């Protein structure tokens, strides 16, 4: 056992396929490696403490809504036969929570990596995803597993629930603007809402299928570099997600503003009902223009991400 150990993870965005991925449709997701979560474990003889310092700078002593994390810690300690070891856990996250950027999955992944390192145990990628599902199930109810897969990935991934991950090759560069509305969107509630829509309307079923078809077409566009069509597919997905009831007036407004200011397409990302918008632009200058307009209209933060990142190394 080490005296101290660190585990890291990063943010994610869903490019195509949120919600439909829960029902077996494919999704395309991108790791955002510059926005990180770090977990530090330090051995102590005193009772265990957990402190979280999130992106807003607040220091929290184990908030109640994070019992998913407590359950995860208990599960790992039981599986590793280390129930009697005491340590302090410090969670430092730059990822805004409840904005569709994978904050809860990133905390889980960084924590699992830190604990396995602390106990000097090997950790396979499939083991990492299985354990992350413990807290994700607790927090989100019926997670597809895509959040944990993307916050632990080093390249854009093609994700189908229960199948092996694949890397999505991106041949030409373009840019994504990520804009945080500042409005909290709870993934669990949004997933529940879509479930009830599916129970009561056949058009919801069609929307789920179309979202899956858009993900398939988008994969081809990324391979061929057809960004104009990719933008159209984003707009179409945004309309379908709005019909499913998981958009928000601010997301709709941001999407409109992004398009009228030069974006090729725009849509919500993640669970929706708040959270973030993503907009695709051909070049960095237009991306900055779109980011500036969205900040002027109330976005609390923006990030500009190249589609073809030099950091991208492989599916895991
Ligand atoms: C949340 O980031 C994505 C959803 O599709 C839920 C899931 O895949 O578990 C809304």
PDB file of N, CA, C and O in Angstrom, residues 12-13 18 96-102 178-187 190 246-252 254 267-278 294 298-301 303:
ATOM      1  N   UNK A  12     -16.179  15.079 -20.806  1.00  0.00           N
ATOM      2  CA  UNK A  12     -16.591  14.500 -22.086  1.00  0.00           C
ATOM      3  C   UNK A  12     -17.733  15.320 -22.679  1.00  0.00           C
ATOM      4  O   UNK A  12     -18.428  16.055 -21.963  1.00  0.00           O
ATOM      5  N   UNK A  13     -17.885  15.207 -24.004  1.00  0.00           N
ATOM      6  CA  UNK A  13     -19.145  15.669 -24.595  1.00  0.00           C
ATOM      7  C   UNK A  13     -19.693  14.566 -25.495  1.00  0.00           C
ATOM      8  O   UNK A  13     -18.927  13.746 -26.005  1.00  0.00           O
ATOM      9  N   UNK A  18     -27.005  11.100 -27.610  1.00  0.00           N
ATOM     10  CA  UNK A  18     -27.481  11.064 -26.218  1.00  0.00           C
ATOM     11  C   UNK A  18     -28.945  10.622 -26.215  1.00  0.00           C
ATOM     12  O   UNK A  18     -29.681  10.866 -27.165  1.00  0.00           O
ATOM     13  N   UNK A  96     -17.779  21.297 -14.541  1.00  0.00           N
ATOM     14  CA  UNK A  96     -19.012  21.755 -13.913  1.00  0.00           C
ATOM     15  C   UNK A  96     -19.995  20.594 -13.751  1.00  0.00           C
ATOM     16  O   UNK A  96     -20.141  19.790 -14.679  1.00  0.00           O
ATOM     17  N   UNK A  97     -20.633  20.488 -12.580  1.00  0.00           N
ATOM     18  CA  UNK A  97     -21.526  19.342 -12.385  1.00  0.00           C
ATOM     19  C   UNK A  97     -22.928  19.633 -12.917  1.00  0.00           C
ATOM     20  O   UNK A  97     -23.362  20.787 -12.999  1.00  0.00           O
ATOM     21  N   UNK A  98     -23.611  18.567 -13.307  1.00  0.00           N
ATOM     22  CA  UNK A  98     -24.972  18.630 -13.856  1.00  0.00           C
ATOM     23  C   UNK A  98     -25.070  19.528 -15.090  1.00  0.00           C
ATOM     24  O   UNK A  98     -26.009  20.301 -15.253  1.00  0.00           O
ATOM     25  N   UNK A  99     -24.036  19.459 -15.961  1.00  0.00           N
ATOM     26  CA  UNK A  99     -24.055  20.224 -17.217  1.00  0.00           C
ATOM     27  C   UNK A  99     -23.799  19.301 -18.407  1.00  0.00           C
ATOM     28  O   UNK A  99     -23.417  19.750 -19.479  1.00  0.00           O
ATOM     29  N   UNK A 100     -23.927  17.980 -18.216  1.00  0.00           N
ATOM     30  CA  UNK A 100     -23.758  17.060 -19.339  1.00  0.00           C
ATOM     31  C   UNK A 100     -22.315  16.842 -19.748  1.00  0.00           C
ATOM     32  O   UNK A 100     -22.035  16.335 -20.839  1.00  0.00           O
ATOM     33  N   UNK A 101     -21.367  17.193 -18.881  1.00  0.00           N
ATOM     34  CA  UNK A 101     -19.951  17.045 -19.239  1.00  0.00           C
ATOM     35  C   UNK A 101     -19.269  15.880 -18.530  1.00  0.00           C
ATOM     36  O   UNK A 101     -18.040  15.779 -18.511  1.00  0.00           O
ATOM     37  N   UNK A 102     -20.060  15.018 -17.914  1.00  0.00           N
ATOM     38  CA  UNK A 102     -19.505  13.779 -17.351  1.00  0.00           C
ATOM     39  C   UNK A 102     -18.878  13.933 -15.983  1.00  0.00           C
ATOM     40  O   UNK A 102     -18.023  13.126 -15.590  1.00  0.00           O
ATOM     41  N   UNK A 178     -18.028  24.721 -26.896  1.00  0.00           N
ATOM     42  CA  UNK A 178     -18.889  24.185 -25.835  1.00  0.00           C
ATOM     43  C   UNK A 178     -19.317  25.394 -25.005  1.00  0.00           C
ATOM     44  O   UNK A 178     -18.457  26.166 -24.554  1.00  0.00           O
ATOM     45  N   UNK A 179     -20.621  25.585 -24.845  1.00  0.00           N
ATOM     46  CA  UNK A 179     -21.100  26.750 -24.084  1.00  0.00           C
ATOM     47  C   UNK A 179     -21.976  26.280 -22.928  1.00  0.00           C
ATOM     48  O   UNK A 179     -22.964  25.575 -23.135  1.00  0.00           O
ATOM     49  N   UNK A 180     -21.592  26.679 -21.739  1.00  0.00           N
ATOM     50  CA  UNK A 180     -22.326  26.291 -20.531  1.00  0.00           C
ATOM     51  C   UNK A 180     -23.434  27.313 -20.264  1.00  0.00           C
ATOM     52  O   UNK A 180     -23.154  28.495 -20.055  1.00  0.00           O
ATOM     53  N   UNK A 181     -24.686  26.847 -20.270  1.00  0.00           N
ATOM     54  CA  UNK A 181     -25.817  27.759 -19.997  1.00  0.00           C
ATOM     55  C   UNK A 181     -25.845  28.174 -18.522  1.00  0.00           C
ATOM     56  O   UNK A 181     -26.498  29.143 -18.160  1.00  0.00           O
ATOM     57  N   UNK A 182     -25.171  27.397 -17.672  1.00  0.00           N
ATOM     58  CA  UNK A 182     -25.215  27.663 -16.236  1.00  0.00           C
ATOM     59  C   UNK A 182     -26.468  27.067 -15.589  1.00  0.00           C
ATOM     60  O   UNK A 182     -26.659  27.148 -14.380  1.00  0.00           O
ATOM     61  N   UNK A 183     -27.322  26.457 -16.415  1.00  0.00           N
ATOM     62  CA  UNK A 183     -28.576  25.880 -15.897  1.00  0.00           C
ATOM     63  C   UNK A 183     -28.329  24.404 -15.597  1.00  0.00           C
ATOM     64  O   UNK A 183     -27.812  23.669 -16.444  1.00  0.00           O
ATOM     65  N   UNK A 184     -28.696  23.981 -14.390  1.00  0.00           N
ATOM     66  CA  UNK A 184     -28.458  22.589 -14.019  1.00  0.00           C
ATOM     67  C   UNK A 184     -29.416  21.669 -14.781  1.00  0.00           C
ATOM     68  O   UNK A 184     -30.602  21.965 -14.908  1.00  0.00           O
ATOM     69  N   UNK A 185     -28.884  20.576 -15.284  1.00  0.00           N
ATOM     70  CA  UNK A 185     -29.717  19.580 -15.960  1.00  0.00           C
ATOM     71  C   UNK A 185     -29.402  18.214 -15.370  1.00  0.00           C
ATOM     72  O   UNK A 185     -28.283  17.749 -15.493  1.00  0.00           O
ATOM     73  N   UNK A 186     -30.385  17.620 -14.701  1.00  0.00           N
ATOM     74  CA  UNK A 186     -30.111  16.319 -14.065  1.00  0.00           C
ATOM     75  C   UNK A 186     -30.348  15.188 -15.059  1.00  0.00           C
ATOM     76  O   UNK A 186     -31.479  14.990 -15.525  1.00  0.00           O
ATOM     77  N   UNK A 187     -29.274  14.445 -15.349  1.00  0.00           N
ATOM     78  CA  UNK A 187     -29.359  13.370 -16.351  1.00  0.00           C
ATOM     79  C   UNK A 187     -30.431  12.342 -15.981  1.00  0.00           C
ATOM     80  O   UNK A 187     -31.205  11.919 -16.837  1.00  0.00           O
ATOM     81  N   UNK A 190     -33.819  13.571 -16.900  1.00  0.00           N
ATOM     82  CA  UNK A 190     -33.999  13.634 -18.358  1.00  0.00           C
ATOM     83  C   UNK A 190     -34.213  12.223 -18.923  1.00  0.00           C
ATOM     84  O   UNK A 190     -35.077  12.021 -19.786  1.00  0.00           O
ATOM     85  N   UNK A 246     -36.197  17.258 -24.017  1.00  0.00           N
ATOM     86  CA  UNK A 246     -35.005  17.392 -23.168  1.00  0.00           C
ATOM     87  C   UNK A 246     -34.157  18.626 -23.510  1.00  0.00           C
ATOM     88  O   UNK A 246     -33.031  18.750 -23.031  1.00  0.00           O
ATOM     89  N   UNK A 247     -34.708  19.537 -24.355  1.00  0.00           N
ATOM     90  CA  UNK A 247     -33.986  20.792 -24.573  1.00  0.00           C
ATOM     91  C   UNK A 247     -34.421  21.792 -23.488  1.00  0.00           C
ATOM     92  O   UNK A 247     -35.046  21.404 -22.481  1.00  0.00           O
ATOM     93  N   UNK A 248     -34.093  23.040 -23.694  1.00  0.00           N
ATOM     94  CA  UNK A 248     -34.433  24.106 -22.742  1.00  0.00           C
ATOM     95  C   UNK A 248     -34.467  25.388 -23.562  1.00  0.00           C
ATOM     96  O   UNK A 248     -33.683  25.512 -24.519  1.00  0.00           O
ATOM     97  N   UNK A 249     -35.321  26.361 -23.233  1.00  0.00           N
ATOM     98  CA  UNK A 249     -35.378  27.591 -24.044  1.00  0.00           C
ATOM     99  C   UNK A 249     -33.999  28.239 -24.246  1.00  0.00           C
ATOM    100  O   UNK A 249     -33.704  28.752 -25.333  1.00  0.00           O
ATOM    101  N   UNK A 250     -33.145  28.193 -23.227  1.00  0.00           N
ATOM    102  CA  UNK A 250     -31.807  28.810 -23.374  1.00  0.00           C
ATOM    103  C   UNK A 250     -30.956  28.012 -24.361  1.00  0.00           C
ATOM    104  O   UNK A 250     -30.213  28.587 -25.157  1.00  0.00           O
ATOM    105  N   UNK A 251     -31.079  26.679 -24.327  1.00  0.00           N
ATOM    106  CA  UNK A 251     -30.332  25.852 -25.298  1.00  0.00           C
ATOM    107  C   UNK A 251     -30.824  26.144 -26.713  1.00  0.00           C
ATOM    108  O   UNK A 251     -30.024  26.272 -27.649  1.00  0.00           O
ATOM    109  N   UNK A 252     -32.143  26.290 -26.882  1.00  0.00           N
ATOM    110  CA  UNK A 252     -32.712  26.596 -28.206  1.00  0.00           C
ATOM    111  C   UNK A 252     -32.205  27.959 -28.698  1.00  0.00           C
ATOM    112  O   UNK A 252     -31.813  28.101 -29.846  1.00  0.00           O
ATOM    113  N   UNK A 254     -29.411  29.537 -27.712  1.00  0.00           N
ATOM    114  CA  UNK A 254     -27.967  29.436 -27.991  1.00  0.00           C
ATOM    115  C   UNK A 254     -27.724  28.762 -29.352  1.00  0.00           C
ATOM    116  O   UNK A 254     -26.846  29.162 -30.105  1.00  0.00           O
ATOM    117  N   UNK A 267     -26.190  21.794 -31.175  1.00  0.00           N
ATOM    118  CA  UNK A 267     -27.140  20.937 -30.436  1.00  0.00           C
ATOM    119  C   UNK A 267     -26.761  20.897 -28.963  1.00  0.00           C
ATOM    120  O   UNK A 267     -25.622  21.239 -28.601  1.00  0.00           O
ATOM    121  N   UNK A 268     -27.691  20.431 -28.160  1.00  0.00           N
ATOM    122  CA  UNK A 268     -27.368  20.208 -26.750  1.00  0.00           C
ATOM    123  C   UNK A 268     -26.437  19.000 -26.652  1.00  0.00           C
ATOM    124  O   UNK A 268     -26.305  18.228 -27.611  1.00  0.00           O
ATOM    125  N   UNK A 269     -25.786  18.840 -25.527  1.00  0.00           N
ATOM    126  CA  UNK A 269     -24.926  17.674 -25.341  1.00  0.00           C
ATOM    127  C   UNK A 269     -25.174  17.076 -23.956  1.00  0.00           C
ATOM    128  O   UNK A 269     -25.333  17.815 -22.989  1.00  0.00           O
ATOM    129  N   UNK A 270     -25.280  15.756 -23.883  1.00  0.00           N
ATOM    130  CA  UNK A 270     -25.534  15.109 -22.582  1.00  0.00           C
ATOM    131  C   UNK A 270     -27.023  14.981 -22.330  1.00  0.00           C
ATOM    132  O   UNK A 270     -27.834  14.980 -23.257  1.00  0.00           O
ATOM    133  N   UNK A 271     -27.389  14.931 -21.064  1.00  0.00           N
ATOM    134  CA  UNK A 271     -28.785  14.704 -20.696  1.00  0.00           C
ATOM    135  C   UNK A 271     -29.729  15.821 -21.130  1.00  0.00           C
ATOM    136  O   UNK A 271     -30.898  15.593 -21.393  1.00  0.00           O
ATOM    137  N   UNK A 272     -29.235  17.069 -21.197  1.00  0.00           N
ATOM    138  CA  UNK A 272     -30.059  18.209 -21.592  1.00  0.00           C
ATOM    139  C   UNK A 272     -30.901  18.756 -20.452  1.00  0.00           C
ATOM    140  O   UNK A 272     -30.556  18.574 -19.285  1.00  0.00           O
ATOM    141  N   UNK A 273     -32.002  19.455 -20.776  1.00  0.00           N
ATOM    142  CA  UNK A 273     -32.875  20.169 -19.825  1.00  0.00           C
ATOM    143  C   UNK A 273     -32.099  21.286 -19.116  1.00  0.00           C
ATOM    144  O   UNK A 273     -32.467  21.720 -18.024  1.00  0.00           O
ATOM    145  N   UNK A 274     -30.997  21.682 -19.710  1.00  0.00           N
ATOM    146  CA  UNK A 274     -30.046  22.636 -19.136  1.00  0.00           C
ATOM    147  C   UNK A 274     -28.680  22.149 -19.592  1.00  0.00           C
ATOM    148  O   UNK A 274     -28.575  21.426 -20.581  1.00  0.00           O
ATOM    149  N   UNK A 275     -27.641  22.558 -18.884  1.00  0.00           N
ATOM    150  CA  UNK A 275     -26.306  22.068 -19.235  1.00  0.00           C
ATOM    151  C   UNK A 275     -25.702  22.815 -20.412  1.00  0.00           C
ATOM    152  O   UNK A 275     -25.882  24.027 -20.544  1.00  0.00           O
ATOM    153  N   UNK A 276     -25.054  22.089 -21.301  1.00  0.00           N
ATOM    154  CA  UNK A 276     -24.243  22.734 -22.339  1.00  0.00           C
ATOM    155  C   UNK A 276     -24.788  22.557 -23.754  1.00  0.00           C
ATOM    156  O   UNK A 276     -25.436  21.564 -24.055  1.00  0.00           O
ATOM    157  N   UNK A 277     -24.397  23.531 -24.595  1.00  0.00           N
ATOM    158  CA  UNK A 277     -24.630  23.461 -26.034  1.00  0.00           C
ATOM    159  C   UNK A 277     -23.283  23.219 -26.702  1.00  0.00           C
ATOM    160  O   UNK A 277     -22.258  23.691 -26.209  1.00  0.00           O
ATOM    161  N   UNK A 278     -23.278  22.469 -27.818  1.00  0.00           N
ATOM    162  CA  UNK A 278     -22.061  22.403 -28.635  1.00  0.00           C
ATOM    163  C   UNK A 278     -22.381  22.946 -30.029  1.00  0.00           C
ATOM    164  O   UNK A 278     -23.480  22.719 -30.556  1.00  0.00           O
ATOM    165  N   UNK A 294     -22.198  33.938 -27.475  1.00  0.00           N
ATOM    166  CA  UNK A 294     -22.914  33.165 -26.453  1.00  0.00           C
ATOM    167  C   UNK A 294     -22.627  33.715 -25.050  1.00  0.00           C
ATOM    168  O   UNK A 294     -23.523  33.786 -24.208  1.00  0.00           O
ATOM    169  N   UNK A 298     -25.350  35.339 -22.143  1.00  0.00           N
ATOM    170  CA  UNK A 298     -25.592  34.680 -20.848  1.00  0.00           C
ATOM    171  C   UNK A 298     -24.863  33.382 -20.592  1.00  0.00           C
ATOM    172  O   UNK A 298     -25.031  32.800 -19.504  1.00  0.00           O
ATOM    173  N   UNK A 299     -24.052  32.870 -21.547  1.00  0.00           N
ATOM    174  CA  UNK A 299     -23.300  31.634 -21.249  1.00  0.00           C
ATOM    175  C   UNK A 299     -22.339  31.932 -20.092  1.00  0.00           C
ATOM    176  O   UNK A 299     -21.712  32.995 -20.060  1.00  0.00           O
ATOM    177  N   UNK A 300     -22.228  31.003 -19.139  1.00  0.00           N
ATOM    178  CA  UNK A 300     -21.355  31.267 -17.984  1.00  0.00           C
ATOM    179  C   UNK A 300     -19.913  30.862 -18.267  1.00  0.00           C
ATOM    180  O   UNK A 300     -18.999  31.270 -17.561  1.00  0.00           O
ATOM    181  N   UNK A 301     -19.713  30.060 -19.306  1.00  0.00           N
ATOM    182  CA  UNK A 301     -18.359  29.649 -19.681  1.00  0.00           C
ATOM    183  C   UNK A 301     -18.400  29.069 -21.097  1.00  0.00           C
ATOM    184  O   UNK A 301     -19.429  28.530 -21.513  1.00  0.00           O
ATOM    185  N   UNK A 303     -15.707  26.842 -24.019  1.00  0.00           N
ATOM    186  CA  UNK A 303     -14.423  26.211 -24.331  1.00  0.00           C
ATOM    187  C   UNK A 303     -14.410  25.976 -25.845  1.00  0.00           C
ATOM    188  O   UNK A 303     -15.445  25.651 -26.429  1.00  0.00           O
TER     189      UNK A 303
END
